mmCIF file with all atom_site columns, C-alpha atoms in Angstrom:
data_model
loop_
_atom_site.group_PDB
_atom_site.id
_atom_site.type_symbol
_atom_site.label_atom_id
_atom_site.label_alt_id
_atom_site.label_comp_id
_atom_site.label_asym_id
_atom_site.label_entity_id
_atom_site.label_seq_id
_atom_site.pdbx_PDB_ins_code
_atom_site.Cartn_x
_atom_site.Cartn_y
_atom_site.Cartn_z
_atom_site.occupancy
_atom_site.B_iso_or_equiv
_atom_site.pdbx_formal_charge
_atom_site.auth_seq_id
_atom_site.auth_comp_id
_atom_site.auth_asym_id
_atom_site.auth_atom_id
_atom_site.pdbx_PDB_model_num
ATOM 1   C CA . SER A 1 1   ? 31.524 159.163 -55.436 1.00 0.00 ? 1   SER A CA 1
ATOM 2   C CA . GLN A 1 2   ? 32.911 160.074 -52.066 1.00 0.00 ? 2   GLN A CA 1
ATOM 3   C CA . THR A 1 3   ? 31.691 158.503 -48.842 1.00 0.00 ? 3   THR A CA 1
ATOM 4   C CA . ILE A 1 4   ? 32.597 159.010 -45.223 1.00 0.00 ? 4   ILE A CA 1
ATOM 5   C CA . HIS A 1 5   ? 32.355 156.285 -42.598 1.00 0.00 ? 5   HIS A CA 1
ATOM 6   C CA . GLN A 1 6   ? 32.409 156.843 -38.880 1.00 0.00 ? 6   GLN A CA 1
ATOM 7   C CA . TRP A 1 7   ? 32.269 154.269 -36.092 1.00 0.00 ? 7   TRP A CA 1
ATOM 8   C CA . PRO A 1 8   ? 31.122 153.192 -33.640 1.00 0.00 ? 8   PRO A CA 1
ATOM 9   C CA . ALA A 1 9   ? 27.700 154.801 -33.950 1.00 0.00 ? 9   ALA A CA 1
ATOM 10  C CA . THR A 1 10  ? 26.966 154.531 -30.245 1.00 0.00 ? 10  THR A CA 1
ATOM 11  C CA . LEU A 1 11  ? 29.289 154.127 -27.306 1.00 0.00 ? 11  LEU A CA 1
ATOM 12  C CA . VAL A 1 12  ? 28.716 153.998 -23.543 1.00 0.00 ? 12  VAL A CA 1
ATOM 13  C CA . GLN A 1 13  ? 31.915 154.215 -21.531 1.00 0.00 ? 13  GLN A CA 1
ATOM 14  C CA . PRO A 1 14  ? 32.744 154.590 -17.823 1.00 0.00 ? 14  PRO A CA 1
ATOM 15  C CA . VAL A 1 15  ? 34.637 157.610 -16.549 1.00 0.00 ? 15  VAL A CA 1
ATOM 16  C CA . GLY A 1 16  ? 38.375 157.041 -16.778 1.00 0.00 ? 16  GLY A CA 1
ATOM 17  C CA . SER A 1 17  ? 38.221 154.566 -19.656 1.00 0.00 ? 17  SER A CA 1
ATOM 18  C CA . PRO A 1 18  ? 39.959 155.147 -23.019 1.00 0.00 ? 18  PRO A CA 1
ATOM 19  C CA . LEU A 1 19  ? 38.258 156.219 -26.230 1.00 0.00 ? 19  LEU A CA 1
ATOM 20  C CA . SER A 1 20  ? 38.874 155.624 -29.896 1.00 0.00 ? 20  SER A CA 1
ATOM 21  C CA . LEU A 1 21  ? 36.558 156.900 -32.622 1.00 0.00 ? 21  LEU A CA 1
ATOM 22  C CA . GLU A 1 22  ? 37.517 156.222 -36.200 1.00 0.00 ? 22  GLU A CA 1
ATOM 23  C CA . CYS A 1 23  ? 36.665 157.963 -39.443 1.00 0.00 ? 23  CYS A CA 1
ATOM 24  C CA . THR A 1 24  ? 37.589 157.033 -42.994 1.00 0.00 ? 24  THR A CA 1
ATOM 25  C CA . VAL A 1 25  ? 36.855 158.718 -46.299 1.00 0.00 ? 25  VAL A CA 1
ATOM 26  C CA . GLU A 1 26  ? 36.579 156.934 -49.633 1.00 0.00 ? 26  GLU A CA 1
ATOM 27  C CA . GLY A 1 27  ? 36.639 158.208 -53.185 1.00 0.00 ? 27  GLY A CA 1
ATOM 28  C CA . THR A 1 28  ? 38.945 161.168 -52.694 1.00 0.00 ? 28  THR A CA 1
ATOM 29  C CA . SER A 1 29  ? 42.553 161.855 -51.850 1.00 0.00 ? 29  SER A CA 1
ATOM 30  C CA . ASN A 1 30  ? 44.345 164.412 -49.682 1.00 0.00 ? 30  ASN A CA 1
ATOM 31  C CA . PRO A 1 31  ? 41.178 165.746 -48.057 1.00 0.00 ? 31  PRO A CA 1
ATOM 32  C CA . ASN A 1 32  ? 40.908 168.144 -45.150 1.00 0.00 ? 32  ASN A CA 1
ATOM 33  C CA . LEU A 1 33  ? 39.552 166.201 -42.171 1.00 0.00 ? 33  LEU A CA 1
ATOM 34  C CA . TYR A 1 34  ? 37.710 167.507 -39.143 1.00 0.00 ? 34  TYR A CA 1
ATOM 35  C CA . TRP A 1 35  ? 36.337 166.395 -35.777 1.00 0.00 ? 35  TRP A CA 1
ATOM 36  C CA . TYR A 1 36  ? 33.409 168.343 -34.343 1.00 0.00 ? 36  TYR A CA 1
ATOM 37  C CA . ARG A 1 37  ? 31.391 167.787 -31.182 1.00 0.00 ? 37  ARG A CA 1
ATOM 38  C CA . GLN A 1 38  ? 27.799 168.675 -30.515 1.00 0.00 ? 38  GLN A CA 1
ATOM 39  C CA . ALA A 1 39  ? 27.147 168.773 -26.790 1.00 0.00 ? 39  ALA A CA 1
ATOM 40  C CA . ALA A 1 40  ? 23.592 168.803 -25.457 1.00 0.00 ? 40  ALA A CA 1
ATOM 41  C CA . GLY A 1 41  ? 21.945 172.147 -26.219 1.00 0.00 ? 41  GLY A CA 1
ATOM 42  C CA . ARG A 1 42  ? 25.024 173.538 -27.900 1.00 0.00 ? 42  ARG A CA 1
ATOM 43  C CA . GLY A 1 43  ? 26.244 174.122 -31.410 1.00 0.00 ? 43  GLY A CA 1
ATOM 44  C CA . LEU A 1 44  ? 28.939 172.356 -33.384 1.00 0.00 ? 44  LEU A CA 1
ATOM 45  C CA . GLN A 1 45  ? 32.302 172.886 -31.771 1.00 0.00 ? 45  GLN A CA 1
ATOM 46  C CA . LEU A 1 46  ? 35.422 172.268 -33.849 1.00 0.00 ? 46  LEU A CA 1
ATOM 47  C CA . LEU A 1 47  ? 37.817 170.031 -31.933 1.00 0.00 ? 47  LEU A CA 1
ATOM 48  C CA . PHE A 1 48  ? 40.558 169.169 -34.442 1.00 0.00 ? 48  PHE A CA 1
ATOM 49  C CA . TYR A 1 49  ? 41.278 169.545 -38.108 1.00 0.00 ? 49  TYR A CA 1
ATOM 50  C CA . SER A 1 50  ? 43.963 168.148 -40.374 1.00 0.00 ? 50  SER A CA 1
ATOM 51  C CA . VAL A 1 51  ? 45.234 169.268 -43.751 1.00 0.00 ? 51  VAL A CA 1
ATOM 52  C CA . GLY A 1 52  ? 47.535 166.259 -44.221 1.00 0.00 ? 52  GLY A CA 1
ATOM 53  C CA . ILE A 1 53  ? 49.024 163.087 -42.721 1.00 0.00 ? 53  ILE A CA 1
ATOM 54  C CA . GLY A 1 54  ? 50.437 163.799 -39.287 1.00 0.00 ? 54  GLY A CA 1
ATOM 55  C CA . GLN A 1 55  ? 49.271 167.441 -39.384 1.00 0.00 ? 55  GLN A CA 1
ATOM 56  C CA . ILE A 1 56  ? 46.780 168.107 -36.611 1.00 0.00 ? 56  ILE A CA 1
ATOM 57  C CA . SER A 1 57  ? 45.474 171.448 -35.382 1.00 0.00 ? 57  SER A CA 1
ATOM 58  C CA . SER A 1 58  ? 43.764 171.534 -32.024 1.00 0.00 ? 58  SER A CA 1
ATOM 59  C CA . GLU A 1 59  ? 41.089 174.119 -31.508 1.00 0.00 ? 59  GLU A CA 1
ATOM 60  C CA . VAL A 1 60  ? 40.111 173.627 -27.903 1.00 0.00 ? 60  VAL A CA 1
ATOM 61  C CA . PRO A 1 61  ? 42.282 172.538 -24.969 1.00 0.00 ? 61  PRO A CA 1
ATOM 62  C CA . GLN A 1 62  ? 40.725 169.362 -23.678 1.00 0.00 ? 62  GLN A CA 1
ATOM 63  C CA . ASN A 1 63  ? 40.990 165.760 -22.715 1.00 0.00 ? 63  ASN A CA 1
ATOM 64  C CA . LEU A 1 64  ? 41.022 164.523 -26.319 1.00 0.00 ? 64  LEU A CA 1
ATOM 65  C CA . SER A 1 65  ? 43.618 164.007 -29.035 1.00 0.00 ? 65  SER A CA 1
ATOM 66  C CA . ALA A 1 66  ? 43.484 163.271 -32.759 1.00 0.00 ? 66  ALA A CA 1
ATOM 67  C CA . SER A 1 67  ? 45.716 161.457 -35.193 1.00 0.00 ? 67  SER A CA 1
ATOM 68  C CA . ARG A 1 68  ? 45.848 161.007 -38.938 1.00 0.00 ? 68  ARG A CA 1
ATOM 69  C CA . PRO A 1 69  ? 47.931 157.888 -39.602 1.00 0.00 ? 69  PRO A CA 1
ATOM 70  C CA . GLN A 1 70  ? 46.829 157.603 -43.235 1.00 0.00 ? 70  GLN A CA 1
ATOM 71  C CA . ASP A 1 71  ? 45.628 160.069 -45.844 1.00 0.00 ? 71  ASP A CA 1
ATOM 72  C CA . ARG A 1 72  ? 41.950 159.220 -45.452 1.00 0.00 ? 72  ARG A CA 1
ATOM 73  C CA . GLN A 1 73  ? 41.843 158.094 -41.836 1.00 0.00 ? 73  GLN A CA 1
ATOM 74  C CA . PHE A 1 74  ? 41.190 160.321 -38.844 1.00 0.00 ? 74  PHE A CA 1
ATOM 75  C CA . ILE A 1 75  ? 41.076 159.028 -35.275 1.00 0.00 ? 75  ILE A CA 1
ATOM 76  C CA . LEU A 1 76  ? 39.801 160.739 -32.137 1.00 0.00 ? 76  LEU A CA 1
ATOM 77  C CA . SER A 1 77  ? 41.176 159.404 -28.860 1.00 0.00 ? 77  SER A CA 1
ATOM 78  C CA . SER A 1 78  ? 41.261 159.873 -25.145 1.00 0.00 ? 78  SER A CA 1
ATOM 79  C CA . LYS A 1 79  ? 43.316 158.100 -22.513 1.00 0.00 ? 79  LYS A CA 1
ATOM 80  C CA . LYS A 1 80  ? 40.820 158.785 -19.711 1.00 0.00 ? 80  LYS A CA 1
ATOM 81  C CA . LEU A 1 81  ? 37.272 159.934 -20.390 1.00 0.00 ? 81  LEU A CA 1
ATOM 82  C CA . LEU A 1 82  ? 35.532 162.580 -18.309 1.00 0.00 ? 82  LEU A CA 1
ATOM 83  C CA . LEU A 1 83  ? 31.804 163.029 -17.808 1.00 0.00 ? 83  LEU A CA 1
ATOM 84  C CA . SER A 1 84  ? 32.032 166.251 -19.813 1.00 0.00 ? 84  SER A CA 1
ATOM 85  C CA . ASP A 1 85  ? 33.252 164.298 -22.854 1.00 0.00 ? 85  ASP A CA 1
ATOM 86  C CA . SER A 1 86  ? 29.723 163.026 -23.457 1.00 0.00 ? 86  SER A CA 1
ATOM 87  C CA . GLY A 1 87  ? 28.266 164.269 -26.719 1.00 0.00 ? 87  GLY A CA 1
ATOM 88  C CA . PHE A 1 88  ? 27.699 163.643 -30.392 1.00 0.00 ? 88  PHE A CA 1
ATOM 89  C CA . TYR A 1 89  ? 30.969 163.467 -32.314 1.00 0.00 ? 89  TYR A CA 1
ATOM 90  C CA . LEU A 1 90  ? 31.052 164.232 -35.995 1.00 0.00 ? 90  LEU A CA 1
ATOM 91  C CA . CYS A 1 91  ? 33.786 163.605 -38.512 1.00 0.00 ? 91  CYS A CA 1
ATOM 92  C CA . ALA A 1 92  ? 33.824 165.636 -41.720 1.00 0.00 ? 92  ALA A CA 1
ATOM 93  C CA . TRP A 1 93  ? 35.919 166.081 -44.834 1.00 0.00 ? 93  TRP A CA 1
ATOM 94  C CA . SER A 1 94  ? 36.355 168.754 -47.485 1.00 0.00 ? 94  SER A CA 1
ATOM 95  C CA . VAL A 1 95  ? 38.256 169.250 -50.706 1.00 0.00 ? 95  VAL A CA 1
ATOM 96  C CA . LYS A 1 96  ? 41.514 171.039 -50.112 1.00 0.00 ? 96  LYS A CA 1
ATOM 97  C CA . GLY A 1 97  ? 42.537 174.321 -51.635 1.00 0.00 ? 97  GLY A CA 1
ATOM 98  C CA . LEU A 1 98  ? 39.763 175.169 -54.043 1.00 0.00 ? 98  LEU A CA 1
ATOM 99  C CA . LEU A 1 99  ? 40.650 178.485 -55.595 1.00 0.00 ? 99  LEU A CA 1
ATOM 100 C CA . ARG A 1 100 ? 37.100 179.688 -55.339 1.00 0.00 ? 100 ARG A CA 1
ATOM 101 C CA . GLY A 1 101 ? 33.942 178.648 -53.597 1.00 0.00 ? 101 GLY A CA 1
ATOM 102 C CA . ALA A 1 102 ? 32.829 177.856 -50.111 1.00 0.00 ? 102 ALA A CA 1
ATOM 103 C CA . ASN A 1 103 ? 34.610 175.175 -48.120 1.00 0.00 ? 103 ASN A CA 1
ATOM 104 C CA . VAL A 1 104 ? 31.729 172.706 -48.015 1.00 0.00 ? 104 VAL A CA 1
ATOM 105 C CA . LEU A 1 105 ? 32.200 170.072 -45.346 1.00 0.00 ? 105 LEU A CA 1
ATOM 106 C CA . THR A 1 106 ? 30.573 166.676 -45.754 1.00 0.00 ? 106 THR A CA 1
ATOM 107 C CA . PHE A 1 107 ? 29.772 165.043 -42.444 1.00 0.00 ? 107 PHE A CA 1
ATOM 108 C CA . GLY A 1 108 ? 29.606 161.456 -41.306 1.00 0.00 ? 108 GLY A CA 1
ATOM 109 C CA . ALA A 1 109 ? 26.596 160.037 -39.485 1.00 0.00 ? 109 ALA A CA 1
ATOM 110 C CA . GLY A 1 110 ? 28.095 160.766 -36.066 1.00 0.00 ? 110 GLY A CA 1
ATOM 111 C CA . SER A 1 111 ? 29.026 158.826 -32.941 1.00 0.00 ? 111 SER A CA 1
ATOM 112 C CA . ARG A 1 112 ? 26.985 159.212 -29.765 1.00 0.00 ? 112 ARG A CA 1
ATOM 113 C CA . LEU A 1 113 ? 29.259 158.955 -26.712 1.00 0.00 ? 113 LEU A CA 1
ATOM 114 C CA . THR A 1 114 ? 27.811 158.654 -23.231 1.00 0.00 ? 114 THR A CA 1
ATOM 115 C CA . VAL A 1 115 ? 30.244 158.714 -20.335 1.00 0.00 ? 115 VAL A CA 1
ATOM 116 C CA . LEU A 1 116 ? 28.830 157.339 -17.061 1.00 0.00 ? 116 LEU A CA 1
ATOM 117 C CA . ASP B 2 1   ? 34.170 184.051 -28.155 1.00 0.00 ? 1   ASP B CA 1
ATOM 118 C CA . GLN B 2 2   ? 31.150 183.107 -30.273 1.00 0.00 ? 2   GLN B CA 1
ATOM 119 C CA . GLN B 2 3   ? 31.973 184.480 -33.712 1.00 0.00 ? 3   GLN B CA 1
ATOM 120 C CA . VAL B 2 4   ? 28.810 183.103 -35.304 1.00 0.00 ? 4   VAL B CA 1
ATOM 121 C CA . LYS B 2 5   ? 25.550 183.570 -33.422 1.00 0.00 ? 5   LYS B CA 1
ATOM 122 C CA . GLN B 2 6   ? 22.067 182.260 -33.889 1.00 0.00 ? 6   GLN B CA 1
ATOM 123 C CA . ASN B 2 7   ? 20.024 184.041 -31.260 1.00 0.00 ? 7   ASN B CA 1
ATOM 124 C CA . SER B 2 8   ? 16.778 182.129 -31.781 1.00 0.00 ? 8   SER B CA 1
ATOM 125 C CA . PRO B 2 9   ? 17.076 178.601 -30.410 1.00 0.00 ? 9   PRO B CA 1
ATOM 126 C CA . SER B 2 10  ? 13.707 177.616 -31.870 1.00 0.00 ? 10  SER B CA 1
ATOM 127 C CA . LEU B 2 11  ? 11.132 178.693 -34.439 1.00 0.00 ? 11  LEU B CA 1
ATOM 128 C CA . SER B 2 12  ? 7.671  177.350 -35.313 1.00 0.00 ? 12  SER B CA 1
ATOM 129 C CA . VAL B 2 13  ? 6.093  178.053 -38.694 1.00 0.00 ? 13  VAL B CA 1
ATOM 130 C CA . GLN B 2 14  ? 2.856  176.967 -40.320 1.00 0.00 ? 14  GLN B CA 1
ATOM 131 C CA . GLU B 2 15  ? 3.201  174.648 -43.309 1.00 0.00 ? 15  GLU B CA 1
ATOM 132 C CA . GLY B 2 16  ? 3.179  176.604 -46.560 1.00 0.00 ? 16  GLY B CA 1
ATOM 133 C CA . ARG B 2 17  ? 4.360  179.845 -44.972 1.00 0.00 ? 17  ARG B CA 1
ATOM 134 C CA . ILE B 2 18  ? 7.834  181.369 -45.054 1.00 0.00 ? 18  ILE B CA 1
ATOM 135 C CA . SER B 2 19  ? 10.484 180.335 -42.529 1.00 0.00 ? 19  SER B CA 1
ATOM 136 C CA . ILE B 2 20  ? 13.187 182.907 -41.800 1.00 0.00 ? 20  ILE B CA 1
ATOM 137 C CA . LEU B 2 21  ? 16.265 181.841 -39.873 1.00 0.00 ? 21  LEU B CA 1
ATOM 138 C CA . ASN B 2 22  ? 18.756 184.461 -38.775 1.00 0.00 ? 22  ASN B CA 1
ATOM 139 C CA . CYS B 2 23  ? 22.484 184.494 -38.117 1.00 0.00 ? 23  CYS B CA 1
ATOM 140 C CA . ASP B 2 24  ? 24.929 187.188 -36.998 1.00 0.00 ? 24  ASP B CA 1
ATOM 141 C CA . TYR B 2 25  ? 28.704 187.160 -37.114 1.00 0.00 ? 25  TYR B CA 1
ATOM 142 C CA . THR B 2 26  ? 31.486 189.262 -35.683 1.00 0.00 ? 26  THR B CA 1
ATOM 143 C CA . ASN B 2 27  ? 34.575 188.383 -37.733 1.00 0.00 ? 27  ASN B CA 1
ATOM 144 C CA . SER B 2 28  ? 34.896 190.706 -40.730 1.00 0.00 ? 28  SER B CA 1
ATOM 145 C CA . MET B 2 29  ? 37.394 188.290 -42.318 1.00 0.00 ? 29  MET B CA 1
ATOM 146 C CA . PHE B 2 30  ? 34.671 185.728 -43.030 1.00 0.00 ? 30  PHE B CA 1
ATOM 147 C CA . ASP B 2 31  ? 34.263 185.430 -46.787 1.00 0.00 ? 31  ASP B CA 1
ATOM 148 C CA . TYR B 2 32  ? 31.929 182.466 -47.172 1.00 0.00 ? 32  TYR B CA 1
ATOM 149 C CA . PHE B 2 33  ? 28.760 181.629 -45.306 1.00 0.00 ? 33  PHE B CA 1
ATOM 150 C CA . LEU B 2 34  ? 26.938 178.303 -45.339 1.00 0.00 ? 34  LEU B CA 1
ATOM 151 C CA . TRP B 2 35  ? 23.720 176.828 -44.008 1.00 0.00 ? 35  TRP B CA 1
ATOM 152 C CA . TYR B 2 36  ? 23.428 173.238 -42.853 1.00 0.00 ? 36  TYR B CA 1
ATOM 153 C CA . LYS B 2 37  ? 20.392 171.202 -41.877 1.00 0.00 ? 37  LYS B CA 1
ATOM 154 C CA . LYS B 2 38  ? 20.560 168.516 -39.220 1.00 0.00 ? 38  LYS B CA 1
ATOM 155 C CA . TYR B 2 39  ? 18.129 165.780 -38.242 1.00 0.00 ? 39  TYR B CA 1
ATOM 156 C CA . PRO B 2 40  ? 18.462 164.074 -34.826 1.00 0.00 ? 40  PRO B CA 1
ATOM 157 C CA . ALA B 2 41  ? 21.210 161.457 -34.593 1.00 0.00 ? 41  ALA B CA 1
ATOM 158 C CA . GLU B 2 42  ? 22.494 162.287 -38.085 1.00 0.00 ? 42  GLU B CA 1
ATOM 159 C CA . GLY B 2 43  ? 25.310 164.389 -39.465 1.00 0.00 ? 43  GLY B CA 1
ATOM 160 C CA . PRO B 2 44  ? 24.510 167.866 -40.814 1.00 0.00 ? 44  PRO B CA 1
ATOM 161 C CA . THR B 2 45  ? 23.892 168.183 -44.544 1.00 0.00 ? 45  THR B CA 1
ATOM 162 C CA . PHE B 2 46  ? 24.861 171.179 -46.635 1.00 0.00 ? 46  PHE B CA 1
ATOM 163 C CA . LEU B 2 47  ? 22.012 173.349 -47.921 1.00 0.00 ? 47  LEU B CA 1
ATOM 164 C CA . ILE B 2 48  ? 23.268 176.527 -49.505 1.00 0.00 ? 48  ILE B CA 1
ATOM 165 C CA . SER B 2 49  ? 26.173 178.962 -49.370 1.00 0.00 ? 49  SER B CA 1
ATOM 166 C CA . ILE B 2 50  ? 26.934 182.565 -50.228 1.00 0.00 ? 50  ILE B CA 1
ATOM 167 C CA . SER B 2 51  ? 30.096 184.475 -50.912 1.00 0.00 ? 51  SER B CA 1
ATOM 168 C CA . SER B 2 52  ? 30.723 187.751 -49.112 1.00 0.00 ? 52  SER B CA 1
ATOM 169 C CA . ILE B 2 53  ? 30.777 189.548 -52.468 1.00 0.00 ? 53  ILE B CA 1
ATOM 170 C CA . LYS B 2 54  ? 27.122 188.702 -53.042 1.00 0.00 ? 54  LYS B CA 1
ATOM 171 C CA . ASP B 2 55  ? 23.983 189.697 -51.178 1.00 0.00 ? 55  ASP B CA 1
ATOM 172 C CA . LYS B 2 56  ? 21.661 186.914 -52.309 1.00 0.00 ? 56  LYS B CA 1
ATOM 173 C CA . ASN B 2 57  ? 21.832 183.316 -53.430 1.00 0.00 ? 57  ASN B CA 1
ATOM 174 C CA . GLU B 2 58  ? 18.845 181.193 -54.325 1.00 0.00 ? 58  GLU B CA 1
ATOM 175 C CA . ASP B 2 59  ? 18.399 177.441 -54.750 1.00 0.00 ? 59  ASP B CA 1
ATOM 176 C CA . GLY B 2 60  ? 14.862 176.223 -55.170 1.00 0.00 ? 60  GLY B CA 1
ATOM 177 C CA . ARG B 2 61  ? 12.874 176.914 -52.012 1.00 0.00 ? 61  ARG B CA 1
ATOM 178 C CA . PHE B 2 62  ? 15.972 178.169 -50.189 1.00 0.00 ? 62  PHE B CA 1
ATOM 179 C CA . THR B 2 63  ? 17.346 181.695 -50.400 1.00 0.00 ? 63  THR B CA 1
ATOM 180 C CA . VAL B 2 64  ? 20.185 183.136 -48.354 1.00 0.00 ? 64  VAL B CA 1
ATOM 181 C CA . PHE B 2 65  ? 20.536 186.880 -47.893 1.00 0.00 ? 65  PHE B CA 1
ATOM 182 C CA . LEU B 2 66  ? 23.715 188.575 -46.705 1.00 0.00 ? 66  LEU B CA 1
ATOM 183 C CA . ASN B 2 67  ? 23.919 192.060 -45.215 1.00 0.00 ? 67  ASN B CA 1
ATOM 184 C CA . LYS B 2 68  ? 27.632 192.573 -44.899 1.00 0.00 ? 68  LYS B CA 1
ATOM 185 C CA . SER B 2 69  ? 27.438 196.006 -43.262 1.00 0.00 ? 69  SER B CA 1
ATOM 186 C CA . ALA B 2 70  ? 25.237 194.597 -40.522 1.00 0.00 ? 70  ALA B CA 1
ATOM 187 C CA . LYS B 2 71  ? 27.200 191.327 -40.368 1.00 0.00 ? 71  LYS B CA 1
ATOM 188 C CA . HIS B 2 72  ? 23.905 189.498 -40.684 1.00 0.00 ? 72  HIS B CA 1
ATOM 189 C CA . LEU B 2 73  ? 22.587 186.724 -42.881 1.00 0.00 ? 73  LEU B CA 1
ATOM 190 C CA . SER B 2 74  ? 19.291 184.952 -43.118 1.00 0.00 ? 74  SER B CA 1
ATOM 191 C CA . LEU B 2 75  ? 17.898 181.798 -44.677 1.00 0.00 ? 75  LEU B CA 1
ATOM 192 C CA . HIS B 2 76  ? 14.422 181.933 -46.181 1.00 0.00 ? 76  HIS B CA 1
ATOM 193 C CA . ILE B 2 77  ? 12.479 178.754 -46.879 1.00 0.00 ? 77  ILE B CA 1
ATOM 194 C CA . VAL B 2 78  ? 9.395  179.177 -49.056 1.00 0.00 ? 78  VAL B CA 1
ATOM 195 C CA . PRO B 2 79  ? 7.047  177.388 -48.881 1.00 0.00 ? 79  PRO B CA 1
ATOM 196 C CA . SER B 2 80  ? 7.836  175.560 -45.652 1.00 0.00 ? 80  SER B CA 1
ATOM 197 C CA . GLN B 2 81  ? 7.192  171.820 -45.653 1.00 0.00 ? 81  GLN B CA 1
ATOM 198 C CA . PRO B 2 82  ? 6.966  169.283 -42.798 1.00 0.00 ? 82  PRO B CA 1
ATOM 199 C CA . GLY B 2 83  ? 10.235 167.707 -43.925 1.00 0.00 ? 83  GLY B CA 1
ATOM 200 C CA . ASP B 2 84  ? 11.963 171.024 -43.229 1.00 0.00 ? 84  ASP B CA 1
ATOM 201 C CA . SER B 2 85  ? 11.584 170.409 -39.490 1.00 0.00 ? 85  SER B CA 1
ATOM 202 C CA . ALA B 2 86  ? 15.193 170.107 -38.296 1.00 0.00 ? 86  ALA B CA 1
ATOM 203 C CA . VAL B 2 87  ? 17.977 172.063 -36.634 1.00 0.00 ? 87  VAL B CA 1
ATOM 204 C CA . TYR B 2 88  ? 19.590 174.632 -38.932 1.00 0.00 ? 88  TYR B CA 1
ATOM 205 C CA . PHE B 2 89  ? 23.177 175.736 -38.449 1.00 0.00 ? 89  PHE B CA 1
ATOM 206 C CA . CYS B 2 90  ? 24.793 178.800 -39.882 1.00 0.00 ? 90  CYS B CA 1
ATOM 207 C CA . ALA B 2 91  ? 28.539 178.520 -40.566 1.00 0.00 ? 91  ALA B CA 1
ATOM 208 C CA . ALA B 2 92  ? 31.314 180.793 -41.796 1.00 0.00 ? 92  ALA B CA 1
ATOM 209 C CA . SER B 2 93  ? 34.860 180.540 -43.051 1.00 0.00 ? 93  SER B CA 1
ATOM 210 C CA . ALA B 2 94  ? 37.721 182.862 -43.943 1.00 0.00 ? 94  ALA B CA 1
ATOM 211 C CA . ARG B 2 95  ? 38.811 180.797 -46.917 1.00 0.00 ? 95  ARG B CA 1
ATOM 212 C CA . ASN B 2 96  ? 40.503 183.523 -48.918 1.00 0.00 ? 96  ASN B CA 1
ATOM 213 C CA . PHE B 2 97  ? 42.771 184.010 -45.941 1.00 0.00 ? 97  PHE B CA 1
ATOM 214 C CA . GLY B 2 98  ? 43.892 180.380 -46.141 1.00 0.00 ? 98  GLY B CA 1
ATOM 215 C CA . ASN B 2 99  ? 41.625 179.225 -43.371 1.00 0.00 ? 99  ASN B CA 1
ATOM 216 C CA . GLU B 2 100 ? 39.999 175.857 -44.026 1.00 0.00 ? 100 GLU B CA 1
ATOM 217 C CA . LYS B 2 101 ? 37.914 175.830 -40.840 1.00 0.00 ? 101 LYS B CA 1
ATOM 218 C CA . LEU B 2 102 ? 34.169 176.242 -40.592 1.00 0.00 ? 102 LEU B CA 1
ATOM 219 C CA . THR B 2 103 ? 32.858 178.064 -37.530 1.00 0.00 ? 103 THR B CA 1
ATOM 220 C CA . PHE B 2 104 ? 29.293 177.115 -36.657 1.00 0.00 ? 104 PHE B CA 1
ATOM 221 C CA . GLY B 2 105 ? 26.544 178.874 -34.763 1.00 0.00 ? 105 GLY B CA 1
ATOM 222 C CA . THR B 2 106 ? 24.530 177.206 -32.007 1.00 0.00 ? 106 THR B CA 1
ATOM 223 C CA . GLY B 2 107 ? 21.642 176.272 -34.286 1.00 0.00 ? 107 GLY B CA 1
ATOM 224 C CA . THR B 2 108 ? 17.925 177.032 -34.577 1.00 0.00 ? 108 THR B CA 1
ATOM 225 C CA . ARG B 2 109 ? 15.365 174.268 -34.242 1.00 0.00 ? 109 ARG B CA 1
ATOM 226 C CA . LEU B 2 110 ? 12.698 174.767 -36.898 1.00 0.00 ? 110 LEU B CA 1
ATOM 227 C CA . THR B 2 111 ? 9.324  173.089 -36.442 1.00 0.00 ? 111 THR B CA 1
ATOM 228 C CA . ILE B 2 112 ? 6.842  173.138 -39.309 1.00 0.00 ? 112 ILE B CA 1
ATOM 229 C CA . ILE B 2 113 ? 3.269  172.842 -38.105 1.00 0.00 ? 113 ILE B CA 1
ATOM 230 C CA . PRO B 2 114 ? 0.997  170.922 -40.492 1.00 0.00 ? 114 PRO B CA 1
#
């Protein structure tokens, strides 16, 4: 069966410090990978998605970047955090290219980032 | 531009009654719609989906209705149980157009009153 791991679960960082959140998927190959953010009182905002190694699509101009160094690894980074980067970050994966059916995303448990 | 909208941020329903959560969308290219349930400090979990060629899909206590002309869908939960208390997100994709993204609404917090 497939599982998705995301860490760290909780992170408190000062403004201006770097960030690295990591996500790995097991039990599948060549998945679509996604990073979403849930800010306080807001919905799920898509930040980045990837359909393959080294292929990253950015949805929102921001202070963050993403990388996919391996097939089942997705990393969210920042060189200098801002207060507005605080939120709940969610990694997700889906099966690529099903001919029919909804694109069901399976989410990780999330990472709570607080920037002080 | 919020393409998927959930205009009710919260909803309270008595246990055993029907819960109806609503969602509106603006993009006519959306061809699949999904509902997710989210507990605090956890990732969302998939509940049910519907294709744009259907108007109803049912799975146990959960039924999703789609009104394509009105660009509106709703999730019905019958009967409502205390464990249904969570935030519910509506999501949409334009998969038949090669788009693998899911666009989410802002969520509705459902509280089931015992």
